[in-house]
Coordinates of C-alpha atoms and ligand atoms in Angstrom, one line a residue:
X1 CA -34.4 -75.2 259.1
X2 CA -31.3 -75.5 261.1
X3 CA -28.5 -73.2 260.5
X4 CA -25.7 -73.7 257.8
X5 CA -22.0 -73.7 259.0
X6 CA -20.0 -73.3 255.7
X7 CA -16.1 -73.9 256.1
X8 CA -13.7 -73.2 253.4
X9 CA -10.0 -71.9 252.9
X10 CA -11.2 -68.7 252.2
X11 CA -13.9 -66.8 253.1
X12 CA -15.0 -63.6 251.0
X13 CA -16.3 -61.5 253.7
X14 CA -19.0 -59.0 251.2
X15 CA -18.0 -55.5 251.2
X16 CA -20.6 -53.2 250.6
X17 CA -18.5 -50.7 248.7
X18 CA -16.3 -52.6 246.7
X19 CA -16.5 -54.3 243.1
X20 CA -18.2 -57.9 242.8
X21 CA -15.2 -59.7 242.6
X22 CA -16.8 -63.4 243.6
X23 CA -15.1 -66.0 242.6
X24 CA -17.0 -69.2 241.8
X25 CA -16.7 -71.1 245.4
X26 CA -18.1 -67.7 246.8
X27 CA -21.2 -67.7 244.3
X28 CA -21.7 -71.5 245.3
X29 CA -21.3 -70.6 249.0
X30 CA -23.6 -67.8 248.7
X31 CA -26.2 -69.8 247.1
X32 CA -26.0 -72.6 250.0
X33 CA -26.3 -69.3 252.3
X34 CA -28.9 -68.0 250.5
X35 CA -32.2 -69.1 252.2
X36 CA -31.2 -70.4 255.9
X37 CA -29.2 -68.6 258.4
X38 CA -25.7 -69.3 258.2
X39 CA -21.9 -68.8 259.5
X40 CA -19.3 -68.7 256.9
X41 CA -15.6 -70.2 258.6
X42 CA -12.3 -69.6 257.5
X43 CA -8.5 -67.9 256.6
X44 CA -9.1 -64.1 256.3
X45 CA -6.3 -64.1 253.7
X46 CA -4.2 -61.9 256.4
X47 CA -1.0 -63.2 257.5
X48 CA -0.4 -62.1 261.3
X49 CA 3.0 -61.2 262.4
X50 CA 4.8 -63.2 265.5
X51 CA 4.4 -66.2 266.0
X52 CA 0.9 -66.1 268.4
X53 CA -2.8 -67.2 266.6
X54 CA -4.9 -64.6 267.6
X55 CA -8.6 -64.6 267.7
X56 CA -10.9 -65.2 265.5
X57 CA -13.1 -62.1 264.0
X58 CA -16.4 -62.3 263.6
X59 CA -18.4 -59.5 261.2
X60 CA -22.3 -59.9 261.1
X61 CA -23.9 -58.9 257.3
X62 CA -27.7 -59.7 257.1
X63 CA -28.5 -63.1 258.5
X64 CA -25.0 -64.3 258.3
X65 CA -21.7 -64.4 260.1
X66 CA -18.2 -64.0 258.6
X67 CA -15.7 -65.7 261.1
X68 CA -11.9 -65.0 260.0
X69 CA -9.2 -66.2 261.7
X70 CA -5.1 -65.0 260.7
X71 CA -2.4 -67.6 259.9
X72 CA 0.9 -67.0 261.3
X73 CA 3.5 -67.0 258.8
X74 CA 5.1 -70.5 259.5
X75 CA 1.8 -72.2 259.3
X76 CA 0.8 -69.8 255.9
X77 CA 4.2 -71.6 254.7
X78 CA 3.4 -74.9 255.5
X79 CA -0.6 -75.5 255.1
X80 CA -1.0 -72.7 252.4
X81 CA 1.9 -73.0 249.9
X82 CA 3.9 -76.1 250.9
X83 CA 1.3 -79.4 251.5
X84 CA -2.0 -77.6 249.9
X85 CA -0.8 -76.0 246.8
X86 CA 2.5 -77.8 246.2
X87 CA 2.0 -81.4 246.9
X88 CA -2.0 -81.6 247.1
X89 CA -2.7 -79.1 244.4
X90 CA -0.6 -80.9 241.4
X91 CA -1.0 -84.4 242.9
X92 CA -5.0 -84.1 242.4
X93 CA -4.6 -82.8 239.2
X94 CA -2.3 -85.6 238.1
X95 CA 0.5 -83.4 238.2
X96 CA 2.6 -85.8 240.4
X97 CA 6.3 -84.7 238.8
X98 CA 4.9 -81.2 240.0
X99 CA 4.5 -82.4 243.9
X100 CA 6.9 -81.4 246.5
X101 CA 6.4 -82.9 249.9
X102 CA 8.1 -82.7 253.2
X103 CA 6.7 -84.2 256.0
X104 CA 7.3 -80.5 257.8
X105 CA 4.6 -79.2 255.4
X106 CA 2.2 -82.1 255.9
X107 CA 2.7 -81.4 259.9
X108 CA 2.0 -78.0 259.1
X109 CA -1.3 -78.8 257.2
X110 CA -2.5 -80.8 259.6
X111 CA -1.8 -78.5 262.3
X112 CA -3.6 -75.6 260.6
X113 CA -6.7 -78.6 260.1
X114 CA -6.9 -79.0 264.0
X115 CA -6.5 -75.0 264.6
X116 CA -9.8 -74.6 262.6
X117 CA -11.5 -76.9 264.3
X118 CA -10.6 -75.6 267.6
X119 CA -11.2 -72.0 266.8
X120 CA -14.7 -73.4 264.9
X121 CA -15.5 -75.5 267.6
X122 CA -16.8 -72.7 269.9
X123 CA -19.5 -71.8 267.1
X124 CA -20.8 -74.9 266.7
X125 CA -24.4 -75.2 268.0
X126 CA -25.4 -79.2 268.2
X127 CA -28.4 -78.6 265.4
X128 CA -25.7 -76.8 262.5
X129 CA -25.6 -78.7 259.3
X130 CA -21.5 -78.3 258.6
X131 CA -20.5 -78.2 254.7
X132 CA -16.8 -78.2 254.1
X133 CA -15.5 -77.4 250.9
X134 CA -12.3 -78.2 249.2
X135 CA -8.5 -79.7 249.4
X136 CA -7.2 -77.3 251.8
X137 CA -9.6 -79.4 254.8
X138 CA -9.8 -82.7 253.5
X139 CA -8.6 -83.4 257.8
X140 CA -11.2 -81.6 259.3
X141 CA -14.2 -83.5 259.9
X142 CA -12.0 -85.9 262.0
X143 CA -10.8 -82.7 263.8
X144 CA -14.2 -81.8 264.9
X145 CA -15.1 -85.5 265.4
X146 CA -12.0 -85.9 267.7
X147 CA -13.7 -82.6 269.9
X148 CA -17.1 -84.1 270.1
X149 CA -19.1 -82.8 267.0
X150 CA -21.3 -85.3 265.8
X151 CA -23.2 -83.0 263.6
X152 CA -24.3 -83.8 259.8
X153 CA -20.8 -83.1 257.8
X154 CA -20.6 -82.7 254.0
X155 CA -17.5 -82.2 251.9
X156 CA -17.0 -81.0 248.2
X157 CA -14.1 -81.5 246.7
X158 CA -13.6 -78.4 243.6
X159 CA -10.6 -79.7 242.1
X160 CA -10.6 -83.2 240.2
X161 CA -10.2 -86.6 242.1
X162 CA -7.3 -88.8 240.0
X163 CA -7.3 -92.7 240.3
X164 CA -5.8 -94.9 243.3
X165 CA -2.5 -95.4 241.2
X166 CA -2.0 -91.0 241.2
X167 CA -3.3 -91.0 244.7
X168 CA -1.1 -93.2 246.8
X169 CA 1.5 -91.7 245.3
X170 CA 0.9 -89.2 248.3
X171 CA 2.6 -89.8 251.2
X172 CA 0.7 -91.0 254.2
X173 CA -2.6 -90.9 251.8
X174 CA -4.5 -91.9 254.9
X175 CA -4.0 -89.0 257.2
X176 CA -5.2 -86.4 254.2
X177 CA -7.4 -88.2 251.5
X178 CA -8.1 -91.2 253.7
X179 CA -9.7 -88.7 256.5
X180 CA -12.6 -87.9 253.8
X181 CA -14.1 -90.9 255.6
X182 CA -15.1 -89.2 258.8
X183 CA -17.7 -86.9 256.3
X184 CA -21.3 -88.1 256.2
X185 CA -21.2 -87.0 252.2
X186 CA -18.4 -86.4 250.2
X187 CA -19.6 -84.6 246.8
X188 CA -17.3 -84.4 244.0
X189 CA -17.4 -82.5 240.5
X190 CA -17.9 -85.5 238.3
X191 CA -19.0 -89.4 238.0
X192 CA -15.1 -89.5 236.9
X193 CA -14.0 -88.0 239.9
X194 CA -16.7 -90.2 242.4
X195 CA -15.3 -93.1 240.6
X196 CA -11.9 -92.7 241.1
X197 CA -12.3 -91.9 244.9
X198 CA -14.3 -94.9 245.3
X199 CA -11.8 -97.1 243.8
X200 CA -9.5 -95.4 246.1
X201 CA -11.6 -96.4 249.4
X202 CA -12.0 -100.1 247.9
X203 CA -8.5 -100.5 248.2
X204 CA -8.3 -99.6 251.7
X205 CA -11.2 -102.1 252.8
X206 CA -14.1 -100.0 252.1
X207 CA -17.4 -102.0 251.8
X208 CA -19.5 -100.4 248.7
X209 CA -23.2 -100.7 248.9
X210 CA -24.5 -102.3 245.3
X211 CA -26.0 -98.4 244.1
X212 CA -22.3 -97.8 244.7
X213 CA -22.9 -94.1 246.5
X214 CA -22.2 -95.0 249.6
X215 CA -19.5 -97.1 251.4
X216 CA -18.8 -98.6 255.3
X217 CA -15.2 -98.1 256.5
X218 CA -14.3 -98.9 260.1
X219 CA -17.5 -98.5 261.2
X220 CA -18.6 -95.6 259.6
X221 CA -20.8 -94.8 256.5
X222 CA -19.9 -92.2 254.0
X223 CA -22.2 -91.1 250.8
X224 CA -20.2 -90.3 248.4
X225 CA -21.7 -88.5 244.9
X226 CA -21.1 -86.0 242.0
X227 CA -22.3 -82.7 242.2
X228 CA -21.1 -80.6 239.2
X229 CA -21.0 -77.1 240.4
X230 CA -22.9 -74.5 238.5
X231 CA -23.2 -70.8 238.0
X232 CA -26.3 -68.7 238.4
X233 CA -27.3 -68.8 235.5
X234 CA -30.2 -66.4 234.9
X235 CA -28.6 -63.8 236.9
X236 CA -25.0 -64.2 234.9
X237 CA -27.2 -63.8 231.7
X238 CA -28.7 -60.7 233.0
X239 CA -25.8 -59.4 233.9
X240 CA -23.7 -59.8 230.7
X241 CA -26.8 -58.1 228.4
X242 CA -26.3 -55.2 230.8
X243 CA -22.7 -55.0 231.1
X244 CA -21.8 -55.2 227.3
X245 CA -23.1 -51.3 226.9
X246 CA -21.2 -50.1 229.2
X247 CA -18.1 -47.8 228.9
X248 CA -15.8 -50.3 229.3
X249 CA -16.9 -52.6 226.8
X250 CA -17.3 -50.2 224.8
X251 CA -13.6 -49.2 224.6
X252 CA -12.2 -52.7 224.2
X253 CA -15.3 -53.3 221.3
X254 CA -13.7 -49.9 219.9
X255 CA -9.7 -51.1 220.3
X256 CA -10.3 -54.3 218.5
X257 CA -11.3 -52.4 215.1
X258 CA -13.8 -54.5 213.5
X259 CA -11.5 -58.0 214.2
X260 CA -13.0 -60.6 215.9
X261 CA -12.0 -61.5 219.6
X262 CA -10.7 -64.7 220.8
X263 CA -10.8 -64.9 224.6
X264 CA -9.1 -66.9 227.4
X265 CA -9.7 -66.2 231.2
X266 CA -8.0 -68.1 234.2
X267 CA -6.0 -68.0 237.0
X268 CA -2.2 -68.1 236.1
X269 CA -1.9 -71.8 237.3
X270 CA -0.2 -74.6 235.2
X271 CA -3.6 -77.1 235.4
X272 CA -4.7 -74.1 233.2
X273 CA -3.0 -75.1 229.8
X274 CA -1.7 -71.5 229.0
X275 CA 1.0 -72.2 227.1
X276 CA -0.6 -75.3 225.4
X277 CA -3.0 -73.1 224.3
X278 CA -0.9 -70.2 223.1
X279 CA 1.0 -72.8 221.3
X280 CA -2.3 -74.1 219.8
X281 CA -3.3 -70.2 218.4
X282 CA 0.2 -70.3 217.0
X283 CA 0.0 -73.3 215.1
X284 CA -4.0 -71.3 214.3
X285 CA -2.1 -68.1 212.5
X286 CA 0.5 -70.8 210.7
X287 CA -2.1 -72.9 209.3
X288 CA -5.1 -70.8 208.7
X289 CA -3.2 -67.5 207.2
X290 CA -6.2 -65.6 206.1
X291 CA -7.2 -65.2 209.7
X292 CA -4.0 -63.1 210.4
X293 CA -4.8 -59.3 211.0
X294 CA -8.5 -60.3 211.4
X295 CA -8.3 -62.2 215.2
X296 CA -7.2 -60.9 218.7
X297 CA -6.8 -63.4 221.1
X298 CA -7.3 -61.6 224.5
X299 CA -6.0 -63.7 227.6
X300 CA -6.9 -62.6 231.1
X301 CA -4.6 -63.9 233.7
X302 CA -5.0 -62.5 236.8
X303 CA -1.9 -63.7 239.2
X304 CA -1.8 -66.5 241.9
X305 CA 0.0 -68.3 244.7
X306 CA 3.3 -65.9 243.4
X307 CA 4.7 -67.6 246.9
X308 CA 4.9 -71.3 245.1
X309 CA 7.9 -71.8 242.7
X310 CA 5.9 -73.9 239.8
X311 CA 3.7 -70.4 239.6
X312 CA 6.6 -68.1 239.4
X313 CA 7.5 -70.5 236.4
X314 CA 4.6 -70.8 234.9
X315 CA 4.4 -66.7 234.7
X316 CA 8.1 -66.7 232.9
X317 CA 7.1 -69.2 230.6
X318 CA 3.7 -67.7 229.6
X319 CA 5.5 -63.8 229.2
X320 CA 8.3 -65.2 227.2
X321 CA 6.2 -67.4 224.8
X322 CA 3.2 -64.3 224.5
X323 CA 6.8 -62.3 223.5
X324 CA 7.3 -64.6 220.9
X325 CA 4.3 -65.4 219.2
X326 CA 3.7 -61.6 219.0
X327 CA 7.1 -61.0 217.3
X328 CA 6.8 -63.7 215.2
X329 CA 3.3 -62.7 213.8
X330 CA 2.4 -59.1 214.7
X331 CA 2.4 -56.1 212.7
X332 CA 2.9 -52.6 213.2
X333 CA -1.1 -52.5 213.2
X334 CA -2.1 -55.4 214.7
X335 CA -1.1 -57.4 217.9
X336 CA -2.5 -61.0 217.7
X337 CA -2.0 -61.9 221.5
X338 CA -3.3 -59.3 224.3
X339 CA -1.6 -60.4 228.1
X340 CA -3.3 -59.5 231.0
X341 CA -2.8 -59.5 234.6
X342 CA -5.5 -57.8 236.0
X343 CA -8.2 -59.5 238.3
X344 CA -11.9 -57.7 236.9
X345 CA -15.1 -57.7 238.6
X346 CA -17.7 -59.7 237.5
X347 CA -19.4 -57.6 235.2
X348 CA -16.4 -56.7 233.2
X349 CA -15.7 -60.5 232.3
X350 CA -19.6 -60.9 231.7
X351 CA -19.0 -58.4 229.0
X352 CA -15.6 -59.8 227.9
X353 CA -17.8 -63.1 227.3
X354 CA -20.0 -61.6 225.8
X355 CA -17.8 -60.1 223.2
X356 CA -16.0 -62.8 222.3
X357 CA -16.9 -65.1 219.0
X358 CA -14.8 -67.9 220.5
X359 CA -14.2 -68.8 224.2
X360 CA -11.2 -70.8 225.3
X361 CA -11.1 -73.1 227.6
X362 CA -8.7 -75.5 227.8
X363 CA -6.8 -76.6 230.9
X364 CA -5.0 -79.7 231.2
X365 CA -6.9 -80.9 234.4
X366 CA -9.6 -78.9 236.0
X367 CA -12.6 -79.9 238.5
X368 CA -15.4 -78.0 236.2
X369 CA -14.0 -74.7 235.2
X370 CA -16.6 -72.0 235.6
X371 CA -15.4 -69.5 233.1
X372 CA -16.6 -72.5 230.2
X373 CA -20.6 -72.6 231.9
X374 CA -19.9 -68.5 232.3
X375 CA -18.8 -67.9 228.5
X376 CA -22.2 -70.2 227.5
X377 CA -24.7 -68.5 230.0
X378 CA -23.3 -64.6 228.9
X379 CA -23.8 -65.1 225.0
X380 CA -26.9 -63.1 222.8
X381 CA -29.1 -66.2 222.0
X382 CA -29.5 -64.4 218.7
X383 CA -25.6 -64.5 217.7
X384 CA -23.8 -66.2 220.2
X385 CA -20.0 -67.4 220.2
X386 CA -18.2 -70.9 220.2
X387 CA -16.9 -72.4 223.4
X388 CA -13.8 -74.4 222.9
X389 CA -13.6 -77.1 225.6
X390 CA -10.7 -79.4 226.7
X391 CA -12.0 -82.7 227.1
X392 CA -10.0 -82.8 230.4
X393 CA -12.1 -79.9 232.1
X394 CA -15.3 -81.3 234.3
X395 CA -18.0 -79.0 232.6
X396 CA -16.7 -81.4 229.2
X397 CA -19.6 -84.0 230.6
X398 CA -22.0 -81.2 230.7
X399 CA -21.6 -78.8 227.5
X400 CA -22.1 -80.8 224.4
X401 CA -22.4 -78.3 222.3
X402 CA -18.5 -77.4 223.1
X403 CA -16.3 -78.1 219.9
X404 CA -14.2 -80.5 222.1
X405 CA -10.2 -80.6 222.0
X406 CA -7.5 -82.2 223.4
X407 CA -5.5 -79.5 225.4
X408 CA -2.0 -81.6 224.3
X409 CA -2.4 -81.2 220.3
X410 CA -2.0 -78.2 219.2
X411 CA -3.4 -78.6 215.0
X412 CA -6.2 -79.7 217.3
X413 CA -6.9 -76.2 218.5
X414 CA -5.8 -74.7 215.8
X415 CA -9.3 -76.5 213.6
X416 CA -11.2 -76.1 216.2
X417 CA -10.3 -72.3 216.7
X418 CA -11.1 -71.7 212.8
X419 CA -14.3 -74.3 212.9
X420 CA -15.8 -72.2 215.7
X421 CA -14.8 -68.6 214.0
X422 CA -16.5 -70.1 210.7
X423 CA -19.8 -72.1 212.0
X424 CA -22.7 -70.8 210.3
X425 CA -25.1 -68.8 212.6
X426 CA -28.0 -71.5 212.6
X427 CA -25.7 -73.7 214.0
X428 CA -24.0 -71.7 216.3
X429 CA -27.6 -71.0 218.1
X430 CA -28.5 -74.5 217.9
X431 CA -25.6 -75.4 220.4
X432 CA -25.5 -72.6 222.6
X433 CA -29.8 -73.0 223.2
X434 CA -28.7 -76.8 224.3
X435 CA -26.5 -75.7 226.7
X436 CA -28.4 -72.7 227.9
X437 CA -31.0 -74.8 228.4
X438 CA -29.3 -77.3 230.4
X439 CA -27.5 -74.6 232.5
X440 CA -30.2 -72.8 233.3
X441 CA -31.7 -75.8 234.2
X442 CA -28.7 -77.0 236.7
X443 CA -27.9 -73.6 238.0
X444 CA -26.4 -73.0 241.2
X445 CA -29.4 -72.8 243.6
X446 CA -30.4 -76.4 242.6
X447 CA -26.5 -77.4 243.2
X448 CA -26.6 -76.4 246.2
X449 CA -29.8 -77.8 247.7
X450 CA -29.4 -81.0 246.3
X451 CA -25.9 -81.2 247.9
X452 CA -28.3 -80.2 251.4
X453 CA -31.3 -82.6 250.6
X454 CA -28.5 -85.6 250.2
X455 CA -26.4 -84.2 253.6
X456 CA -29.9 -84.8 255.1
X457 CA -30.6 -88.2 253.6
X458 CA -27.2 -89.5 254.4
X459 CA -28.2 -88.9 258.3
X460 CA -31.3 -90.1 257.9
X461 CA -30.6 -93.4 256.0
X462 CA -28.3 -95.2 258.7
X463 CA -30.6 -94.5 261.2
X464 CA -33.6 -95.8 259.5
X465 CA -32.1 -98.7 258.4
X466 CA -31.1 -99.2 262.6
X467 CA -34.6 -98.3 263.7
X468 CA -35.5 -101.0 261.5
X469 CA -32.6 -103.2 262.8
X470 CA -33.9 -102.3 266.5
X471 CA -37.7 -103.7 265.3
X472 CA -36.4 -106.6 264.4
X473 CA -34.2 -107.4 267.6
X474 CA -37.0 -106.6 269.8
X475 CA -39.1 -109.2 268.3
Ligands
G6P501 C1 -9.4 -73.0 243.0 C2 -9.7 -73.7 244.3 C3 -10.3 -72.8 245.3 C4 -9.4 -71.6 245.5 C5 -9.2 -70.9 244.2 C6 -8.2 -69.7 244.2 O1 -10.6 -72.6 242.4 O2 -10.6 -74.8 244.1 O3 -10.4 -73.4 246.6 O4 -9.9 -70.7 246.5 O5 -8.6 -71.8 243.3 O6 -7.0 -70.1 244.7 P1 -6.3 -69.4 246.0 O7 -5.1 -70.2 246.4 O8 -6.0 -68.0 245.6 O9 -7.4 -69.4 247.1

């Protein structure tokens, strides 16, 4: 089996002593990892001072190598909060009025591509299978092409993909989304999202074979496919019966006094829906009165990007409405919103989940969203809670038995949070065994080797098809 060389913006180097804090591209990485030796490339998060790249660090664990290399603060500025997460981050989740490019930043992004690829170059053995993952190195196959890397090169894109008329609304499109052409496979989270990328390369000349999943651009051929990312299902399950007896679930089972918990967990990020959705239990507690005393909706935000401007906003606007909700409706006895900051480990959330008679999830944009798949895969099959899904989130096309909402009206989410607190047990079941079953069914393991089976296929398919070409000319 030839040996795995996983590249991402991140890389979460395991630490033996500390919590499991994995976020969900480190249990998909892990997963690819899992069974073949493997090197895991990337940013080790650490910003180096002056203004010289230093080398990169290698730390061996098991079978597998963590390779980290620093960024120095100009190019953290540029690659890291200017082009990735302030022009590519809202732009791909149709957040163009959020987007603020200079070309400085899209220099700087670019640079940072080409510094990977040099400092990865040196690892790269000619029999490596490469798998890229997200927006941050949308440039870097062409990188390693341009230093003679003709290795088997897959990409996954996390985030959503929007349609041609949101994409070429980012300058010089060519040089960032346009470069997803020098991949042999480009995965993506949804049909939705495949769609709208190959609409994209049709307008830029791209030939599209009649199965549609794989096109020929300047003389190259790219497959291009959904993947929906999973979870590990099983194990997550496992982990949640465990974890809901312990002493920490215990205490927040103990400070909710018999009410019943609502529960929201994501990264403070505007594709999120925060406020929509605090706006949404509002408009709950004003129409549905008898619920009032008897709900806490716990949200768990742990901070991000602080750096960017848009996030700094988003965290006054989410503290100041929390403020005023609570003022509005709380009682000397009972808070109806608890704010959260902290990041927790796995197994803290698991419980959380497990807790909670209704799960939130409703971002205005998002590639899949783990937490929804998480929330399903952590309830008790005997009494298991209601997942409330925005239809704009990927794992929409997956979990049908979701009570479905759109993130924008807030009556919406105000039924849906009362239909999901009031759905009869037998009913309740009913959904969650459908999209157990289907989880457990598409977990993460099988994610990740069919991404590997079609990385192989899309190397072996061109050169069949010239083997056969060959035949035919001899004769
Ligand atoms: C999203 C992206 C990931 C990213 C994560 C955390 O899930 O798809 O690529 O790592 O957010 O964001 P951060 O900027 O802290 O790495």
């Amino acid at each position: 089996m030839p040996r795995l060389v996983v590249v991402s913006n991140r890389v979460a180097v395991p630490d033996p002593e500390g919590p499991r804090l994995a976020g969900g591209l480190a249990v998909a990485v892990n997963a690819a990892l899992k069974h073949r030796e493997g090197l895991w490339f990337g940013w080790s998060g650490q910003i180096s001072p002056g203004e010289t790249n230093t080398p990169p660090v290698t730390v061996e664990r098991r079978r597998r190598s963590f390779v980290t290399i620093d960024l120095i603060e100009n190019d953290f500025q540029e690659y890291y909060n200017g082009f990735a997460n302030r022009v590519l981050w809202p732009i791909l989740h149709y957040r163009v009025d959020l987007a603020e490019f200079t070309s400085v930043d899209l220099g700087g992004y670019l640079r940072v591509n080409a510094r990977f690829a040099d400092a990865l170059s040196r690892f790269i053995q000619p029999d490596d299978w490469i798998w890229v993952h997200d927006y941050h190195l949308l440039p870097l196959a062409k990188e390693l092409r341009a230093r003679g890397h003709d290795n088997p090169i897959g990409f996954f894109l996390h985030i959503p993909c929007p349609p041609p008329d949101i994409l070429l609304a980012l300058p010089q499109h060519l040089e960032t989304v346009g470069a997803l052409s020098h991949y042999d496979l480009v995965g993506t989270q949804t049909q939705h999202d495949a769609d709208n990328l190959r609409n994209y390369f049709e307008l830029q000349g791209a030939n599209f074979a009649r199965n549609q999943t794989h096109f020929d651009i300047d003389g190259r051929r790219v497959q291009l496919r959904p993947f929906p990312v999973a979870i590990a299902t099983k194990v997550y399950a496992r982990t949640a019966r465990t974890a809901v007896r312990s002493d920490f679930a215990n205490e927040v089972r103990d400070s909710l006094n018999g009410r019943s918990l609502i529960l929201g967990v994501d990264r403070l990020d505007y594709s999120k829906g925060i406020p929509h959705r605090i706006q949404g239990f509002a408009q709950f507690l004003e129409t549905f009165q008898n619920w009032r005393g008897h709900v806490t909706y716990l949200q768990v935000t742990p901070q991000s990007r602080s750096d960017v401007p848009e996030y700094a906003d988003i965290n006054q606007t989410v503290n100041t409405l929390v403020g005023e909700i609570n003022g509005r409706f709380g009682e000397p006895a009972w808070t109806p919103i608890r704010y959260v900051n902290h990041a927790y480990s796995r197994a803290s959330l698991a419980a959380l989940y497990r807790m909670a008679r209704v799960g939130l999830v409703t971002p205005l944009r998002d590639g899949m969203n783990l937490v929804a798949k998480e929330y399903v895969a952590a309830q008790d099959p005997e009494n298991p809670g209601v997942l409330v899904l925005s239809q704009f989130a990927g794992a929409a096309e997956e979990l049908d038995g979701a009570i479905l909402i759109n993130p924008h009206e807030p009556e919406g989410i105000a039924a849906a949070i009362d239909a999901a607190l009031q759905m009869p047990l037998g009913e309740r079941q009913a959904r969650h065994r459908r999209m157990y079953r289907h989880l457990a069914a598409h977990d993460i393991d099988r994610w990740a080797e069919s991404f590997l089976a079609a990385l192989m296929e899309s190397r072996q398919q061109p050169r069949l098809f010239d083997n056969i070409r060959q035949l035919f000319a001899v004769r």
